[in-house]
Structure formats: structure tokens, C-alpha cells
Coordinates of C-alpha atoms in Angstrom, one line a residue:
M300 CA -0.3 0.1 -0.5
L301 CA 2.8 2.4 0.7
D302 CA 4.8 1.8 -2.4
D303 CA 1.9 4.0 -3.5
F304 CA 3.0 7.7 -4.5
V305 CA -0.9 8.9 -4.0
M306 CA -1.7 7.4 -0.4
R307 CA 1.7 8.3 1.0
A308 CA 1.0 11.6 0.0
G309 CA -2.9 11.6 1.5
L310 CA -1.9 9.4 4.1
A311 CA 1.4 12.6 5.0
G312 CA -2.2 14.8 4.9
V313 CA -3.8 13.7 7.5
G314 CA -1.3 13.6 9.7
V315 CA -0.7 17.4 9.2
A316 CA -4.3 17.9 9.6
L317 CA -5.0 16.3 12.6
A318 CA -1.7 18.2 14.7
A319 CA -2.5 20.8 12.6
A320 CA -6.0 21.1 13.7
P321 CA -6.2 21.4 17.3
L322 CA -3.2 23.7 17.4
G323 CA -4.7 25.5 14.8
C324 CA -7.4 26.0 17.4
F325 CA -5.2 27.6 20.1
V326 CA -3.8 29.7 17.6
V327 CA -7.5 31.2 16.4
W328 CA -8.7 31.9 20.3
R329 CA -5.3 33.4 21.2
R330 CA -5.1 35.2 17.8
M331 CA -1.7 34.3 17.4
A332 CA -2.2 34.1 13.7
Y333 CA 1.3 36.1 12.7
F334 CA 2.9 33.9 15.6
G335 CA 1.9 31.0 13.4
D336 CA 3.5 33.1 10.4
A337 CA 6.5 33.7 12.4
T338 CA 7.5 29.8 13.3
S339 CA 6.4 28.7 10.2
H340 CA 8.5 31.6 7.7
A341 CA 11.9 30.4 10.3
A342 CA 11.4 26.5 8.7
L343 CA 14.0 28.2 5.6
L344 CA 16.2 28.4 8.0
G345 CA 16.3 25.4 9.7
V346 CA 16.6 23.7 5.9
A347 CA 19.6 26.3 5.6
L348 CA 21.0 24.9 8.7
A349 CA 20.5 21.0 7.5
L350 CA 21.5 21.8 4.6
S351 CA 24.9 23.1 5.6
L352 CA 25.7 20.4 8.1
E353 CA 24.1 17.8 6.5
L354 CA 21.3 17.3 9.1
P355 CA 18.2 15.6 8.3
I356 CA 15.7 18.7 6.7
F357 CA 13.3 17.4 10.1
A358 CA 15.7 18.4 12.5
G359 CA 17.1 21.5 10.9
V360 CA 13.8 23.0 11.0
L361 CA 12.7 21.9 14.3
V362 CA 15.5 23.5 16.1
V363 CA 15.2 26.9 14.3
A364 CA 11.2 26.7 14.6
L365 CA 11.2 26.0 18.4
A366 CA 14.3 28.7 18.3
M367 CA 11.9 31.3 17.3
A368 CA 9.3 30.5 18.7
L369 CA 10.9 30.6 21.7
I370 CA 12.4 34.0 21.1
V371 CA 9.0 35.7 19.9
S372 CA 7.3 33.4 23.6
G373 CA 10.1 35.6 25.0
L374 CA 10.1 39.3 23.5
S375 CA 6.5 39.9 23.0
G376 CA 5.6 43.0 24.1
R377 CA 9.3 44.0 26.1
T378 CA 10.7 47.0 23.4
V379 CA 7.7 46.9 20.6
S380 CA 4.3 46.4 20.4
T381 CA 3.8 41.6 19.4
D382 CA 2.4 42.7 16.1
A383 CA 5.4 45.1 14.7
L384 CA 8.1 42.5 16.1
L385 CA 6.3 39.3 15.0
G386 CA 6.0 41.1 11.7
V387 CA 9.8 41.7 11.8
L388 CA 10.5 38.4 12.6
A389 CA 8.6 36.3 9.9
H390 CA 9.7 38.6 7.4
G391 CA 13.4 38.8 8.3
A392 CA 13.4 35.0 9.0
L393 CA 11.8 34.1 5.6
A394 CA 13.8 36.7 3.6
I395 CA 17.1 36.1 5.3
G396 CA 16.4 31.6 5.1
L397 CA 15.8 32.4 1.4
V398 CA 19.3 34.4 1.5
A399 CA 21.0 31.7 3.1
V400 CA 19.6 28.8 0.8
S401 CA 20.8 30.3 -2.2
L402 CA 24.3 30.9 -1.5
L403 CA 25.2 27.1 0.1
P404 CA 28.5 26.2 -2.0
N405 CA 27.8 22.7 -4.1
Q406 CA 23.9 22.6 -3.5
R407 CA 21.3 22.7 -5.8
V408 CA 18.1 24.0 -4.3
D409 CA 14.5 23.3 -5.5
L410 CA 12.8 26.2 -3.0
S411 CA 9.1 26.1 -4.6
A412 CA 9.8 22.4 -2.5
Y413 CA 10.6 23.8 0.5
L414 CA 7.7 27.1 -0.2
F415 CA 5.2 25.2 -1.5
G416 CA 5.5 21.7 -0.2
E417 CA 6.2 18.8 -2.1
I418 CA 3.2 16.5 -0.9
L419 CA 3.8 14.3 -3.9
A420 CA 7.8 13.1 -3.3
V421 CA 6.6 12.0 0.4
T422 CA 8.9 9.2 1.2
K423 CA 8.6 6.5 3.5
G424 CA 10.1 7.9 6.3
D425 CA 8.8 11.2 5.4
L426 CA 5.8 9.4 6.6
A427 CA 7.1 7.9 9.4
I428 CA 8.9 11.3 10.9
I429 CA 5.2 13.2 10.0
W430 CA 2.8 10.6 11.8
G431 CA 5.5 10.7 15.0
G432 CA 5.6 14.2 15.0
A433 CA 1.7 14.8 14.9
A434 CA 1.5 12.0 18.1
V435 CA 4.2 14.5 19.5
S436 CA 2.1 17.7 19.2
I437 CA -2.3 15.5 19.9
A438 CA -0.1 13.6 22.9
L439 CA 1.1 17.2 24.1
L440 CA -2.0 18.5 23.5
V441 CA -4.1 16.1 25.1
W442 CA -1.5 16.4 27.8
R443 CA -2.2 19.6 28.8
W444 CA -6.1 20.3 27.3
Q445 CA -7.9 21.4 30.0
A446 CA -5.0 23.1 31.6
L447 CA -4.0 25.4 28.3
L448 CA -7.7 26.1 28.2
S449 CA -7.7 27.9 31.5
A450 CA -4.4 29.9 30.3
T451 CA -6.1 31.2 27.5
L452 CA -9.3 31.7 28.1
N453 CA -8.5 33.5 31.6
P454 CA -4.8 33.9 32.5
D455 CA -5.8 35.4 35.7
L456 CA -8.1 32.4 36.9
A457 CA -5.3 29.6 36.0
T458 CA -3.0 31.2 37.9
A459 CA -5.7 31.2 41.2
S460 CA -6.3 27.6 40.2
G461 CA -2.7 27.2 40.3
V462 CA -1.7 27.4 36.1
N463 CA 0.8 28.8 35.1
P464 CA 0.7 30.6 32.2
H465 CA 3.5 30.9 30.6
R466 CA 4.2 27.3 31.1
E467 CA 1.5 26.7 29.0
Q468 CA 2.9 28.8 26.6
L469 CA 6.1 26.7 26.3
I470 CA 3.7 23.4 25.9
L471 CA 2.1 25.7 23.0
T472 CA 5.0 26.7 21.7
L473 CA 6.3 23.4 21.2
A474 CA 3.8 21.6 20.0
L475 CA 3.4 24.7 17.1
A476 CA 6.9 24.3 16.4
V477 CA 7.2 20.1 16.0
T478 CA 3.8 20.6 13.9
V479 CA 5.1 23.4 11.8
A480 CA 8.4 21.0 11.0
V481 CA 6.4 17.9 9.9
A482 CA 4.3 20.1 8.0
L483 CA 6.9 21.8 5.6
K484 CA 6.6 18.6 3.1
V485 CA 3.4 18.9 2.8
V486 CA 2.7 22.5 2.2
G487 CA 5.6 24.5 2.7
A488 CA 7.2 27.0 4.6
L489 CA 4.3 29.5 3.0
L490 CA 1.0 28.2 3.5
I491 CA 1.7 26.3 7.0
A492 CA 0.1 28.3 8.6
A493 CA -3.0 28.5 6.4
M494 CA -3.4 24.9 7.3
L495 CA -3.5 26.1 10.9
I496 CA -5.9 28.7 10.6
I497 CA -7.7 27.9 8.3
P498 CA -9.8 24.6 9.4
A499 CA -9.9 26.4 12.5
A500 CA -11.8 29.2 11.8
A501 CA -14.4 27.5 9.1
A502 CA -15.4 25.1 12.4
R503 CA -15.9 28.1 14.9
P504 CA -19.3 29.1 14.6
F505 CA -21.0 25.6 14.6
S506 CA -18.7 24.9 17.4
R507 CA -20.7 24.8 20.9
T508 CA -17.5 23.8 22.8
P509 CA -13.7 23.3 22.2
E510 CA -13.8 19.8 21.6
T511 CA -16.6 20.4 19.0
M512 CA -14.5 23.0 17.4
A513 CA -11.3 21.1 16.9
L514 CA -12.8 17.9 16.1
M515 CA -14.5 19.9 13.5
A516 CA -11.3 21.8 12.5
A517 CA -9.4 17.6 12.1
G518 CA -12.2 17.1 10.0
I519 CA -12.4 20.4 7.3
G520 CA -8.3 19.3 7.8
M521 CA -8.7 15.9 6.3
V522 CA -11.5 16.8 3.7
S523 CA -9.1 20.1 2.4
T524 CA -6.2 17.5 2.9
L525 CA -7.9 14.8 0.3
G526 CA -9.9 17.6 -2.2
G527 CA -6.6 19.3 -2.7
L528 CA -5.2 16.3 -3.6
A529 CA -7.6 15.6 -5.7
A530 CA -8.2 18.8 -7.1
S531 CA -4.6 19.1 -7.6
F532 CA -4.6 15.6 -10.5
A533 CA -7.8 17.1 -11.8
F534 CA -6.9 20.4 -12.3
D535 CA -2.9 20.0 -12.8
T536 CA -2.3 22.4 -10.0
P537 CA 0.2 22.6 -7.2
T538 CA -0.5 20.5 -4.4
G539 CA -0.2 21.8 -1.6
P540 CA -1.9 25.7 -2.7
S541 CA -4.4 23.4 -4.0
I542 CA -5.4 21.8 -0.7
V543 CA -4.9 25.7 1.0
S544 CA -7.8 26.5 -1.5
V545 CA -10.2 24.0 -0.5
A546 CA -9.6 25.0 2.6
A547 CA -10.6 28.7 2.1
V548 CA -13.2 27.2 0.0
I549 CA -15.2 25.6 3.1
F550 CA -14.5 28.5 5.6
A551 CA -16.1 31.3 2.5
L552 CA -18.8 28.3 2.5
T553 CA -19.3 27.9 6.4
A554 CA -18.9 31.9 6.7
G555 CA -21.8 32.0 4.8
L556 CA -24.1 29.3 6.0
A557 CA -23.2 30.2 9.3
P558 CA -25.3 34.1 9.7
A559 CA -28.2 31.6 7.7
L560 CA -28.4 28.8 10.4
R561 CA -28.1 31.3 13.3
R562 CA -31.7 32.8 12.6

């Protein structure tokens, strides 16, 4: 079964969707969309690091994504506004990563594969990394679900209940870094944030509980992945952008249906 590249691509996309969906709910609830951008754009620096040190791409991306997430968490609101800091780090990291990759000696790098993903080239080894990383991310969120919810909804009340909001932020940061690292092969650095945010945003109008929203987001993410793969084959379009396009169409439909259902 895993010798079929289409099957591997579908499994890889589903793995990323399952990891990104619940994490994307926290990104939406905390209004951290730009935070996801800054972390995902730093992935190219990780690619350059991995290639220069002859390390696995996943290892380089994970280290840099985690470092970027920790930097953002530590510096937010200290010297400049959070929005300004995220804007500088997101675009600066992307630009520096592109330059660093282009300067690598004796390396011919297909930047489009890292920017927009290369899901159809997923190998069995990639699939193991993607599902392993997804399992780690999901396990972290399941383990700390209630504490993360408390810290997200009311940090002061969470502190009074014995929950450390800063610790929960670090756990969320770790899960985000892992998800960015495993999603790079599937949708690329430019589109990872979209797969975090769009399914969660599409599920939000129809969800009465946080758990329902996470499950619905996971379903929308999987439908977007499989629908994007099908559209890519049908119309001969890039697979990563096709996946995000399907997710965007689903969001538009849910946004249009939500007001009608409330009447």
C-alpha cells in the first residue's frame, strides 16, 4: 500500500491535518495568527542549517522553529508591540532563510518545494516522521488540554487555580514547532500557517464547545487535504496551494452558512 505515492501523499496530509487542527484552534483563540507565520517562515532557516551541517531537514527545521517560537514568546511586548515584532521576525526570517539557502556551496536547492510543499514526493521515511511528529503534538495537547484552555480563556483565573500560563505557553510553542517541522514537506513554509488557521476558523461558527471545534477542524483539515489532492490531479495544479485553496473554499462556505443557521 505504501508503495503507491498517492496513498503516501494522502496519509501525510491527513497526519498534518490531525496535528494542525487542534493546535490551530488555540492559535485562533489566542489570536496568534502572525505567531504561526513567524514560526513557519523560520523553517527556511532550518533548511539552510540542515543542509550546511548535513543533518536531516526535519532536525534543522525543528530546532530553528522552536528557537523562533521561544524568541517570540520571550520578546513579545518588551521593547516593541507584539504585532511589529512578529512582522519583523516573520518576514526577516523568510528573507534570511532564502538568502542562506541560495548561498549554500555545492547545493542546488529547489526552493519551491520548501516554500509550497512537495507532498507527492513523500517517502516512507517522511511518512514516519510526519506521523511521529503529529503524535507528539497531539499527545502534548491532550496531556495539557484543560490547563491550556484555562490559560487561554482566563490567565488570571488559571493562575489562581494553580496553572502557570507561561508554562502552558511554552508547551503550546513546542507543539507548534513540531507541527511546523512535520508540515514543511506537505504544504511548505508559506502555507503552514494557513493549515493551522483556516480549518479552525471554518469550524468555529458551528462549535459549541472547544472539543467540538477541535474535532470539526480536524475533519475540515482532512477533507481539505484529500480534496486538494484530487483537485491537483484533476486540474494539474500545485498540490500544496490546491489543499489550502480547498480549505479556503470550505471557510467561505461555512462563513456564508453561519448567519443563515442563526436565524
